[in-house]
Amino acid sequence: MAIDTPHIVSPIAVFDLDGTLADTAGDLVGTLNVILEREGLASLPVAKARDMIGAGARALIERGFEAAGKELAPAYLDELFRQFMVHYGENICIRTQLYPGVAAALDRLERAGFILAVCTNKVEEHSVKLLDELGVGRRFAANCGRDTFPYFKPDPRHLTLTIERAGGSPSRAVMIGDSRTDIVTAQNAGIPVIAVPFGYTDVPVRELGPDLVIDHFDDLFSAVQTIMRPLAA
């Protein structure tokens, strides 16, 4: 007589994209500057505009206009957003690069049996295209963007539905992100969160209450082990 054995769901690591897996600031600010220049406004240096990233393209455009001292009517913002999305989609991976150590960290997690997924407030089409161009798209069992579900970060359902789509369980999950949005999303979902300090945030991530902070992706697996020791051993 066959004996039923319980199905053990693999642990899952869910990553934010912009400012976490990849430094996308050059291409995002590059597109913002195209929009600003079309409007007769001065372009912004990437170093100055980095902290404007993180809340989506609409917010980036609004912040860019605010920095230029020009008001922006909501109806015109819609048109500039459309222009932004078209230009960015066509110039998505010119200066963008994975952060050092990302590929090796993904390798290590996969060897330990982790499912990998992406939960980003980029639109799904752009997220898929960018990770494919960076050569890592096939690694992720799910790549869920702002428009994938009716919810997006910081709504915790964006994260839990991403985990479900990837075949994981929130009870065996960890989130890796770079901003308040990622940390709050994970906390509201009851999922531990590891933060990186080199992304896009106007407040140092150590002040935002993540479970752990790592300074380099070389440290990711040991951080995951600390949080999920029974799963990663």
XYZ file of N, CA and C in Angstrom:
699
model
N 0.847 -1.201 0.000
C 0.000 0.000 0.000
C 0.881 1.249 0.000
N 0.577 2.158 -0.941
C 1.380 3.381 -1.051
C 1.136 4.283 0.150
N 2.200 4.908 0.600
C 2.112 5.831 1.736
C 2.224 7.257 1.203
N 1.211 8.050 1.519
C 1.240 9.443 1.087
C 2.286 10.209 1.885
N 3.068 10.980 1.181
C 4.043 11.847 1.847
C 3.648 13.291 1.604
N 3.794 14.133 2.589
C 3.384 15.532 2.422
C 4.241 16.237 1.371
N 3.598 17.085 0.575
C 4.320 17.857 -0.434
C 4.984 19.056 0.239
N 6.276 19.169 0.083
C 7.018 20.281 0.673
C 7.248 21.339 -0.400
N 6.735 22.517 -0.162
C 6.889 23.606 -1.117
C 8.293 24.177 -0.994
N 8.930 24.400 -2.127
C 10.277 24.969 -2.112
C 10.253 26.384 -1.548
N 11.314 26.793 -0.869
C 11.395 28.190 -0.425
C 11.511 29.111 -1.633
N 11.133 30.355 -1.454
C 11.130 31.308 -2.565
C 11.758 32.625 -2.143
N 12.581 33.179 -3.012
C 13.168 34.507 -2.824
C 12.567 35.433 -3.873
N 11.949 36.514 -3.422
C 11.275 37.462 -4.314
C 12.052 38.780 -4.308
N 12.390 39.248 -5.497
C 13.232 40.434 -5.637
C 12.452 41.600 -6.238
N 12.689 42.773 -5.703
C 12.370 44.007 -6.414
C 13.376 44.124 -7.569
N 13.091 44.993 -8.530
C 13.990 45.128 -9.689
C 14.813 46.417 -9.638
N 14.172 47.562 -9.811
C 14.911 48.831 -9.867
C 15.579 49.136 -8.532
N 16.886 49.282 -8.551
C 17.612 49.594 -7.335
C 17.918 48.397 -6.466
N 17.450 47.216 -6.874
C 17.724 45.996 -6.116
C 18.520 45.025 -6.965
N 17.930 44.486 -8.003
C 18.671 43.612 -8.905
C 19.549 44.408 -9.866
N 19.043 45.539 -10.309
C 19.751 46.292 -11.352
C 19.760 47.780 -11.055
N 20.848 48.426 -11.443
C 20.964 49.876 -11.375
C 20.386 50.435 -12.665
N 19.147 50.852 -12.618
C 18.416 51.319 -13.797
C 18.377 52.844 -13.898
N 19.046 53.517 -12.975
C 18.912 54.974 -12.889
C 19.328 55.668 -14.182
N 20.408 55.210 -14.809
C 20.894 55.875 -16.013
C 19.855 55.940 -17.105
N 19.140 54.849 -17.325
C 18.144 54.814 -18.399
C 16.835 55.486 -17.996
N 16.452 55.360 -16.730
C 15.231 56.038 -16.274
C 15.409 57.553 -16.295
N 16.524 58.034 -15.754
C 16.769 59.478 -15.752
C 17.047 59.963 -17.171
N 17.675 59.114 -17.979
C 17.883 59.480 -19.378
C 16.569 59.750 -20.093
N 15.574 58.905 -19.843
C 14.263 59.125 -20.456
C 13.585 60.351 -19.861
N 13.699 60.531 -18.549
C 13.156 61.745 -17.940
C 13.753 62.983 -18.593
N 15.050 62.965 -18.834
C 15.701 64.129 -19.428
C 15.241 64.386 -20.856
N 14.939 63.337 -21.598
C 14.358 63.525 -22.931
C 13.039 64.287 -22.819
N 12.203 63.899 -21.843
C 10.922 64.571 -21.640
C 11.140 66.026 -21.226
N 12.048 66.254 -20.280
C 12.307 67.620 -19.817
C 12.826 68.498 -20.951
N 13.743 67.960 -21.747
C 14.320 68.745 -22.834
C 13.278 69.078 -23.897
N 12.349 68.164 -24.152
C 11.262 68.449 -25.100
C 10.401 69.614 -24.619
N 10.351 69.787 -23.294
C 9.548 70.864 -22.703
C 10.361 72.134 -22.478
N 11.606 72.136 -22.966
C 12.449 73.316 -22.824
C 13.040 73.476 -21.437
N 13.110 72.382 -20.675
C 13.642 72.430 -19.313
C 15.023 71.803 -19.258
N 15.792 72.201 -18.269
C 17.145 71.671 -18.130
C 17.099 70.209 -17.696
N 18.026 69.445 -18.223
C 18.132 68.046 -17.816
C 18.722 67.957 -16.414
N 18.544 66.793 -15.792
C 19.019 66.572 -14.428
C 20.165 65.565 -14.432
N 21.206 65.803 -13.654
C 22.258 64.790 -13.526
C 21.707 63.566 -12.804
N 22.200 62.411 -13.196
C 21.713 61.166 -12.596
C 21.900 61.186 -11.086
N 23.037 61.690 -10.619
C 23.306 61.705 -9.178
C 22.255 62.499 -8.414
N 21.734 63.549 -9.010
C 20.721 64.375 -8.356
C 19.343 63.734 -8.418
N 19.082 62.999 -9.508
C 17.733 62.466 -9.741
C 17.547 61.044 -9.234
N 18.607 60.380 -8.770
C 18.489 58.984 -8.325
C 17.381 58.786 -7.292
N 17.325 59.686 -6.317
C 16.363 59.519 -5.238
C 14.940 59.870 -5.650
N 14.761 60.363 -6.899
C 13.413 60.583 -7.417
C 12.790 59.289 -7.930
N 13.635 58.278 -8.134
C 13.179 56.995 -8.664
C 12.594 56.170 -7.519
N 11.692 55.287 -7.852
C 11.211 54.345 -6.848
C 9.707 54.328 -6.673
N 9.038 55.382 -7.124
C 7.583 55.440 -6.967
C 6.860 55.344 -8.299
N 7.593 54.980 -9.361
C 6.965 54.836 -10.666
C 7.267 56.006 -11.585
N 6.946 55.802 -12.883
C 7.286 56.795 -13.896
C 6.506 58.090 -13.722
N 5.240 58.009 -13.366
C 4.460 59.236 -13.180
C 5.078 60.113 -12.095
N 5.411 59.484 -10.978
C 6.014 60.247 -9.886
C 7.369 60.807 -10.294
N 8.130 60.057 -11.076
C 9.430 60.534 -11.538
C 9.268 61.778 -12.407
N 8.290 61.760 -13.297
C 8.032 62.932 -14.142
C 7.614 64.116 -13.281
N 6.704 63.887 -12.349
C 6.249 64.969 -11.464
C 7.409 65.558 -10.680
N 8.277 64.698 -10.164
C 9.414 65.175 -9.374
C 10.405 65.917 -10.248
N 10.563 65.457 -11.492
C 11.447 66.152 -12.417
C 10.956 67.557 -12.724
N 9.660 67.709 -12.931
C 9.091 69.027 -13.198
C 9.160 69.905 -11.951
N 8.939 69.302 -10.788
C 9.036 70.066 -9.550
C 10.445 70.600 -9.356
N 11.445 69.758 -9.667
C 12.834 70.189 -9.542
C 13.145 71.326 -10.503
N 12.439 71.327 -11.648
C 12.648 72.387 -12.637
C 11.808 73.624 -12.335
N 10.958 73.548 -11.316
C 10.140 74.686 -10.938
C 8.976 74.947 -11.860
N 8.482 73.902 -12.536
C 7.371 74.070 -13.470
C 6.191 73.218 -13.025
N 5.000 73.823 -13.026
C 3.803 73.088 -12.678
C 3.399 72.174 -13.821
N 2.690 71.099 -13.463
C 2.321 70.092 -14.453
C 0.865 69.721 -14.244
N 0.019 70.045 -15.217
C -1.403 69.724 -15.130
C -1.601 68.217 -15.233
N -2.564 67.647 -14.488
C -2.779 66.195 -14.518
C -3.008 65.642 -15.919
N -3.776 66.347 -16.736
C -4.056 65.841 -18.081
C -2.782 65.784 -18.915
N -1.907 66.770 -18.737
C -0.660 66.770 -19.502
C 0.303 65.727 -18.963
N 0.233 65.450 -17.664
C 1.044 64.375 -17.102
C 0.725 63.051 -17.786
N -0.539 62.815 -18.079
C -0.923 61.575 -18.761
C -0.223 61.455 -20.107
N -0.155 62.546 -20.856
C 0.499 62.524 -22.158
C 2.003 62.334 -22.012
N 2.617 63.014 -21.050
C 4.057 62.849 -20.843
C 4.377 61.440 -20.363
N 3.501 60.859 -19.560
C 3.683 59.471 -19.123
C 3.667 58.540 -20.326
N 2.739 58.767 -21.242
C 2.696 57.932 -22.464
C 4.005 58.056 -23.234
N 4.501 59.280 -23.397
C 5.763 59.492 -24.108
C 6.922 58.811 -23.379
N 6.919 58.938 -22.073
C 7.974 58.323 -21.259
C 8.009 56.815 -21.476
N 6.863 56.182 -21.401
C 6.808 54.725 -21.494
C 7.275 54.235 -22.859
N 6.921 54.959 -23.902
C 7.370 54.570 -25.246
C 8.880 54.702 -25.364
N 9.423 55.842 -24.961
C 10.869 56.067 -25.098
C 11.648 55.107 -24.210
N 11.192 54.941 -22.974
C 11.920 54.052 -22.068
C 11.902 52.619 -22.577
N 10.761 52.167 -23.068
C 10.673 50.803 -23.591
C 11.632 50.553 -24.740
N 11.937 51.604 -25.493
C 12.851 51.472 -26.637
C 14.310 51.688 -26.241
N 14.544 52.154 -25.019
C 15.911 52.458 -24.560
C 16.113 51.922 -23.139
N 15.669 50.692 -22.910
C 15.534 50.171 -21.550
C 16.833 49.623 -20.975
N 17.773 49.292 -21.845
C 18.988 48.637 -21.340
C 20.227 49.173 -22.045
N 20.398 50.477 -21.987
C 21.575 51.114 -22.575
C 22.666 51.268 -21.519
N 22.282 51.854 -20.379
C 23.240 52.033 -19.279
C 22.942 51.125 -18.083
N 21.824 50.446 -18.106
C 21.420 49.601 -16.984
C 22.319 48.377 -16.859
N 22.669 48.048 -15.620
C 23.491 46.860 -15.343
C 23.000 46.187 -14.071
N 23.184 44.863 -14.011
C 22.966 44.157 -12.759
C 23.972 44.661 -11.727
N 23.577 44.705 -10.471
C 24.521 45.048 -9.430
C 25.555 43.935 -9.272
N 26.758 44.269 -8.834
C 27.796 43.251 -8.644
C 27.316 42.126 -7.723
N 27.586 40.898 -8.141
C 27.265 39.742 -7.322
C 25.884 39.170 -7.518
N 25.029 39.821 -8.320
C 23.657 39.337 -8.485
C 23.625 37.948 -9.099
N 24.320 37.755 -10.218
C 24.248 36.464 -10.909
C 24.707 35.330 -9.999
N 25.808 35.531 -9.274
C 26.316 34.491 -8.375
C 25.339 34.231 -7.236
N 24.696 35.276 -6.732
C 23.724 35.107 -5.649
C 22.517 34.304 -6.126
N 22.062 34.569 -7.340
C 20.947 33.794 -7.892
C 21.352 32.332 -8.065
N 22.570 32.109 -8.550
C 23.088 30.734 -8.676
C 23.041 30.012 -7.336
N 23.510 30.681 -6.298
C 23.600 30.044 -4.977
C 22.214 29.694 -4.446
N 21.271 30.593 -4.615
C 19.904 30.328 -4.163
C 19.280 29.178 -4.947
N 19.499 29.147 -6.246
C 18.945 28.063 -7.060
C 19.527 26.720 -6.646
N 20.825 26.679 -6.380
C 21.448 25.414 -5.959
C 20.884 24.937 -4.623
N 20.441 25.876 -3.793
C 19.856 25.518 -2.500
C 18.370 25.171 -2.610
N 17.828 25.197 -3.831
C 16.447 24.783 -4.035
C 15.416 25.892 -3.987
N 15.863 27.134 -4.030
C 14.928 28.248 -3.992
C 14.278 28.492 -5.346
N 12.987 28.800 -5.325
C 12.310 29.418 -6.457
C 12.696 30.896 -6.444
N 12.828 31.491 -7.625
C 13.140 32.913 -7.728
C 11.985 33.631 -8.423
N 11.673 34.834 -7.965
C 10.599 35.615 -8.574
C 10.922 37.096 -8.470
N 10.239 37.886 -9.280
C 10.385 39.343 -9.270
C 9.020 39.963 -9.003
N 9.000 40.936 -8.100
C 7.798 41.708 -7.782
C 8.183 43.180 -7.870
N 7.786 43.846 -8.940
C 8.254 45.195 -9.233
C 7.089 46.107 -9.579
N 7.263 47.396 -9.343
C 6.270 48.362 -9.782
C 6.548 48.891 -11.181
N 7.518 48.320 -11.881
C 7.635 48.495 -13.318
C 6.452 47.781 -13.963
N 6.012 48.222 -15.138
C 5.002 47.434 -15.838
C 5.637 46.107 -16.236
N 4.827 45.068 -16.296
C 5.359 43.725 -16.537
C 6.132 43.638 -17.850
N 5.626 44.253 -18.903
C 6.304 44.185 -20.203
C 7.726 44.709 -20.111
N 7.906 45.825 -19.425
C 9.244 46.397 -19.294
C 10.130 45.540 -18.397
N 9.569 44.986 -17.332
C 10.354 44.145 -16.436
C 10.850 42.899 -17.151
N 9.956 42.263 -17.901
C 10.338 41.064 -18.648
C 11.403 41.392 -19.678
N 11.199 42.468 -20.420
C 12.150 42.846 -21.468
C 13.517 43.162 -20.870
N 13.540 43.917 -19.783
C 14.815 44.313 -19.201
C 15.589 43.109 -18.677
N 14.938 42.235 -17.924
C 15.657 41.087 -17.372
C 16.108 40.129 -18.463
N 15.343 40.035 -19.537
C 15.795 39.228 -20.674
C 17.048 39.846 -21.303
N 17.045 41.162 -21.461
C 18.211 41.825 -22.069
C 19.435 41.747 -21.158
N 19.198 41.670 -19.860
C 20.304 41.518 -18.911
C 20.753 40.062 -18.790
N 20.032 39.152 -19.436
C 20.435 37.752 -19.496
C 20.016 36.890 -18.334
N 19.080 37.379 -17.498
C 18.671 36.596 -16.320
C 17.175 36.321 -16.283
N 16.451 36.712 -17.297
C 15.002 36.589 -17.258
C 14.503 35.174 -17.042
N 15.167 34.202 -17.648
C 14.701 32.812 -17.565
C 14.834 32.241 -16.154
N 15.590 32.887 -15.297
C 15.797 32.368 -13.949
C 14.545 32.499 -13.075
N 13.638 33.400 -13.426
C 12.537 33.742 -12.537
C 11.258 33.002 -12.927
N 10.691 32.314 -11.943
C 9.464 31.558 -12.179
C 8.268 32.476 -12.378
N 8.340 33.684 -11.876
C 7.304 34.697 -12.080
C 7.972 36.057 -12.107
N 7.483 36.934 -12.989
C 7.991 38.293 -13.106
C 6.768 39.195 -13.163
N 6.367 39.708 -12.019
C 5.074 40.384 -11.888
C 5.259 41.874 -11.677
N 4.627 42.662 -12.552
C 4.784 44.097 -12.517
C 3.587 44.823 -11.948
N 3.630 46.127 -12.093
C 2.590 47.007 -11.542
C 1.215 46.671 -12.108
N 1.173 46.197 -13.359
C -0.094 45.945 -14.043
C -0.450 44.466 -14.117
N 0.296 43.593 -13.462
C 0.032 42.159 -13.552
C -1.257 41.783 -12.838
N -1.481 42.386 -11.679
C -2.659 42.114 -10.856
C -3.422 43.425 -10.633
N -4.595 43.383 -10.029
C -5.292 44.631 -9.695
C -4.616 45.401 -8.566
N -3.545 44.845 -7.991
C -2.867 45.445 -6.839
C -1.385 45.608 -7.160
N -0.762 46.612 -6.570
C 0.680 46.767 -6.723
C 1.253 47.288 -5.409
N 2.565 47.080 -5.238
C 3.226 47.499 -4.000
C 2.935 48.973 -3.699
N 2.637 49.303 -2.445
C 2.846 48.538 -1.208
C 1.698 47.621 -0.790
N 0.704 47.407 -1.651
C -0.346 46.445 -1.309
C 0.283 45.062 -1.187
N 0.157 44.385 -0.047
C 0.823 43.093 0.134
C 0.338 42.016 -0.822
N -0.843 42.218 -1.403
C -1.349 41.213 -2.348
C -0.506 41.127 -3.608
N 0.171 42.200 -3.962
C 1.091 42.131 -5.108
C 2.172 41.088 -4.840
N 2.693 41.094 -3.631
C 3.740 40.143 -3.256
C 3.189 38.729 -3.095
N 2.082 38.580 -2.396
C 1.562 37.231 -2.158
C 1.070 36.583 -3.446
N 0.497 37.368 -4.350
C 0.062 36.812 -5.634
C 1.255 36.456 -6.521
N 2.340 37.230 -6.423
C 3.569 36.877 -7.142
C 4.091 35.532 -6.654
N 4.114 35.351 -5.345
C 4.579 34.090 -4.755
C 3.701 32.934 -5.232
N 2.395 33.160 -5.229
C 1.470 32.115 -5.690
C 1.717 31.764 -7.150
N 1.893 32.784 -7.998
C 2.118 32.533 -9.426
C 3.405 31.750 -9.652
N 4.405 31.987 -8.812
C 5.689 31.295 -8.969
C 5.672 29.873 -8.409
N 4.597 29.524 -7.697
C 4.515 28.186 -7.124
C 5.090 28.087 -5.727
N 5.230 29.214 -5.048
C 5.767 29.219 -3.703
C 4.692 29.418 -2.663
N 5.125 29.590 -1.420
C 4.219 29.829 -0.304
C 4.733 31.002 0.525
N 3.840 31.906 0.949
C 4.283 33.017 1.797
C 4.955 32.557 3.090
N 4.644 31.357 3.546
C 5.243 30.858 4.781
C 6.683 30.418 4.590
N 7.135 30.313 3.344
C 8.518 29.912 3.041
C 9.140 30.906 2.059
N 8.912 32.192 2.343
C 9.336 33.246 1.414
C 10.182 34.295 2.115
N 11.018 34.963 1.308
C 11.766 36.129 1.753
C 11.740 37.148 0.623
N 11.653 38.431 0.989
C 11.654 39.522 0.017
C 12.984 40.244 0.091
N 13.480 40.671 -1.081
C 14.708 41.473 -1.135
C 14.388 42.753 -1.885
N 14.606 43.908 -1.251
C 14.273 45.174 -1.875
C 15.178 46.302 -1.417
N 14.875 47.513 -1.904
C 15.766 48.651 -1.639
C 15.057 49.875 -1.088
N 13.756 49.770 -0.806
C 13.023 50.992 -0.484
C 11.972 50.763 0.594
N 11.414 51.867 1.064
C 10.316 51.803 2.015
C 9.167 50.971 1.447
N 8.870 51.161 0.159
C 7.772 50.428 -0.465
C 7.965 48.924 -0.336
N 9.159 48.438 -0.624
C 9.426 46.998 -0.534
C 9.313 46.504 0.902
N 9.867 47.264 1.820
C 9.878 46.853 3.230
C 8.456 46.814 3.783
N 7.660 47.848 3.511
C 6.283 47.890 3.993
C 5.452 46.781 3.362
N 5.650 46.540 2.065
C 4.909 45.475 1.387
C 5.154 44.130 2.055
N 6.427 43.815 2.286
C 6.765 42.532 2.905
C 6.234 42.453 4.333
N 6.405 43.510 5.089
C 5.942 43.498 6.469
C 4.432 43.314 6.547
N 3.699 43.977 5.660
C 2.243 43.839 5.666
C 1.792 42.447 5.227
N 2.659 41.754 4.480
C 2.360 40.383 4.070
C 2.855 39.363 5.086
N 3.535 39.819 6.131
C 4.074 38.901 7.129
C 5.253 38.102 6.620
N 6.027 38.701 5.705
C 7.156 38.016 5.073
C 8.441 38.742 5.441
N 9.497 38.022 5.856
C 10.757 38.691 6.198
C 11.357 39.406 4.988
N 12.065 40.496 5.267
C 12.592 41.308 4.170
C 14.042 41.677 4.438
N 14.854 41.499 3.400
C 16.262 41.901 3.404
C 16.388 43.120 2.506
N 17.062 44.162 2.987
C 17.208 45.392 2.213
C 18.646 45.587 1.764
N 18.783 46.204 0.581
C 20.089 46.633 0.088
C 20.134 48.158 0.179
N 21.284 48.734 0.549
C 21.355 50.181 0.792
C 21.790 50.995 -0.419
N 22.013 50.336 -1.558
C 22.585 51.048 -2.704
C 21.549 51.406 -3.756
N 20.261 51.222 -3.440
C 19.213 51.490 -4.421
C 18.669 52.901 -4.345
N 17.350 53.005 -4.519
C 16.709 54.310 -4.669
C 15.767 54.562 -3.497
N 16.227 55.343 -2.564
C 15.439 55.657 -1.385
C 15.867 57.010 -0.847
N 14.888 57.773 -0.369
C 15.226 59.080 0.206
C 15.479 58.980 1.705
N 15.296 57.778 2.268
C 15.581 57.515 3.684
C 16.489 56.289 3.744
N 17.587 56.319 4.479
C 18.449 55.137 4.567
C 17.637 53.909 4.993
N 17.825 52.800 4.276
C 16.986 51.628 4.530
C 17.150 51.091 5.939
N 18.291 51.309 6.543
C 18.485 50.822 7.915
C 17.516 51.487 8.900
N 16.993 52.650 8.517
C 16.043 53.350 9.379
C 14.601 52.896 9.149
N 14.389 51.998 8.199
C 13.031 51.621 7.805
C 12.597 50.268 8.358
N 13.451 49.625 9.144
C 13.050 48.430 9.856
C 13.032 47.119 9.103
N 13.918 46.900 8.108
C 13.978 45.570 7.501
C 14.548 44.567 8.487
N 14.378 43.287 8.205
C 14.937 42.260 9.084
C 16.462 42.278 9.062
N 17.033 42.479 7.877
C 18.480 42.566 7.717
C 18.803 43.507 6.568
N 20.010 44.058 6.598
C 20.541 44.854 5.491
C 21.846 44.212 5.042
N 22.023 44.056 3.735
C 23.290 43.560 3.193
C 23.911 44.663 2.339
N 25.231 44.764 2.372
C 25.919 45.792 1.599
C 26.362 45.304 0.234
N 26.311 43.989 0.001
C 26.739 43.407 -1.278
C 25.984 42.104 -1.470
N 25.724 41.766 -2.714
C 25.006 40.516 -2.990
C 25.805 39.276 -2.603
N 27.102 39.418 -2.400
C 27.887 38.284 -1.886
C 27.379 37.836 -0.517
N 26.716 38.751 0.197
C 26.239 38.451 1.548
C 24.794 37.952 1.576
N 24.158 37.851 0.396
C 22.728 37.544 0.395
C 22.420 36.156 0.942
N 23.150 35.146 0.504
C 22.770 33.797 0.918
C 22.910 33.610 2.415
N 23.966 34.138 3.006
C 24.111 34.002 4.457
C 23.008 34.764 5.182
N 22.571 35.897 4.624
C 21.461 36.638 5.228
C 20.173 35.835 5.143
N 19.944 35.199 4.003
C 18.762 34.347 3.844
C 18.817 33.188 4.833
N 19.986 32.602 4.996
C 20.137 31.508 5.970
C 19.801 31.975 7.390
N 20.229 33.187 7.720
C 19.942 33.713 9.050
C 18.439 33.841 9.281
N 17.720 34.306 8.263
C 16.287 34.524 8.382
C 15.503 33.210 8.232
N 15.982 32.347 7.347
C 15.223 31.134 6.994
C 16.091 29.891 7.158
N 16.813 29.800 8.256
C 17.809 28.747 8.443
C 17.284 27.339 8.160
N 16.107 26.963 8.641
C 15.641 25.598 8.351
C 15.389 25.340 6.878
N 15.169 26.420 6.100
C 14.854 26.252 4.689
C 16.085 26.253 3.815
N 17.125 26.996 4.224
C 18.280 27.197 3.357
C 19.445 26.276 3.704
N 19.323 25.483 4.743
C 20.453 24.650 5.167
C 20.779 23.592 4.133
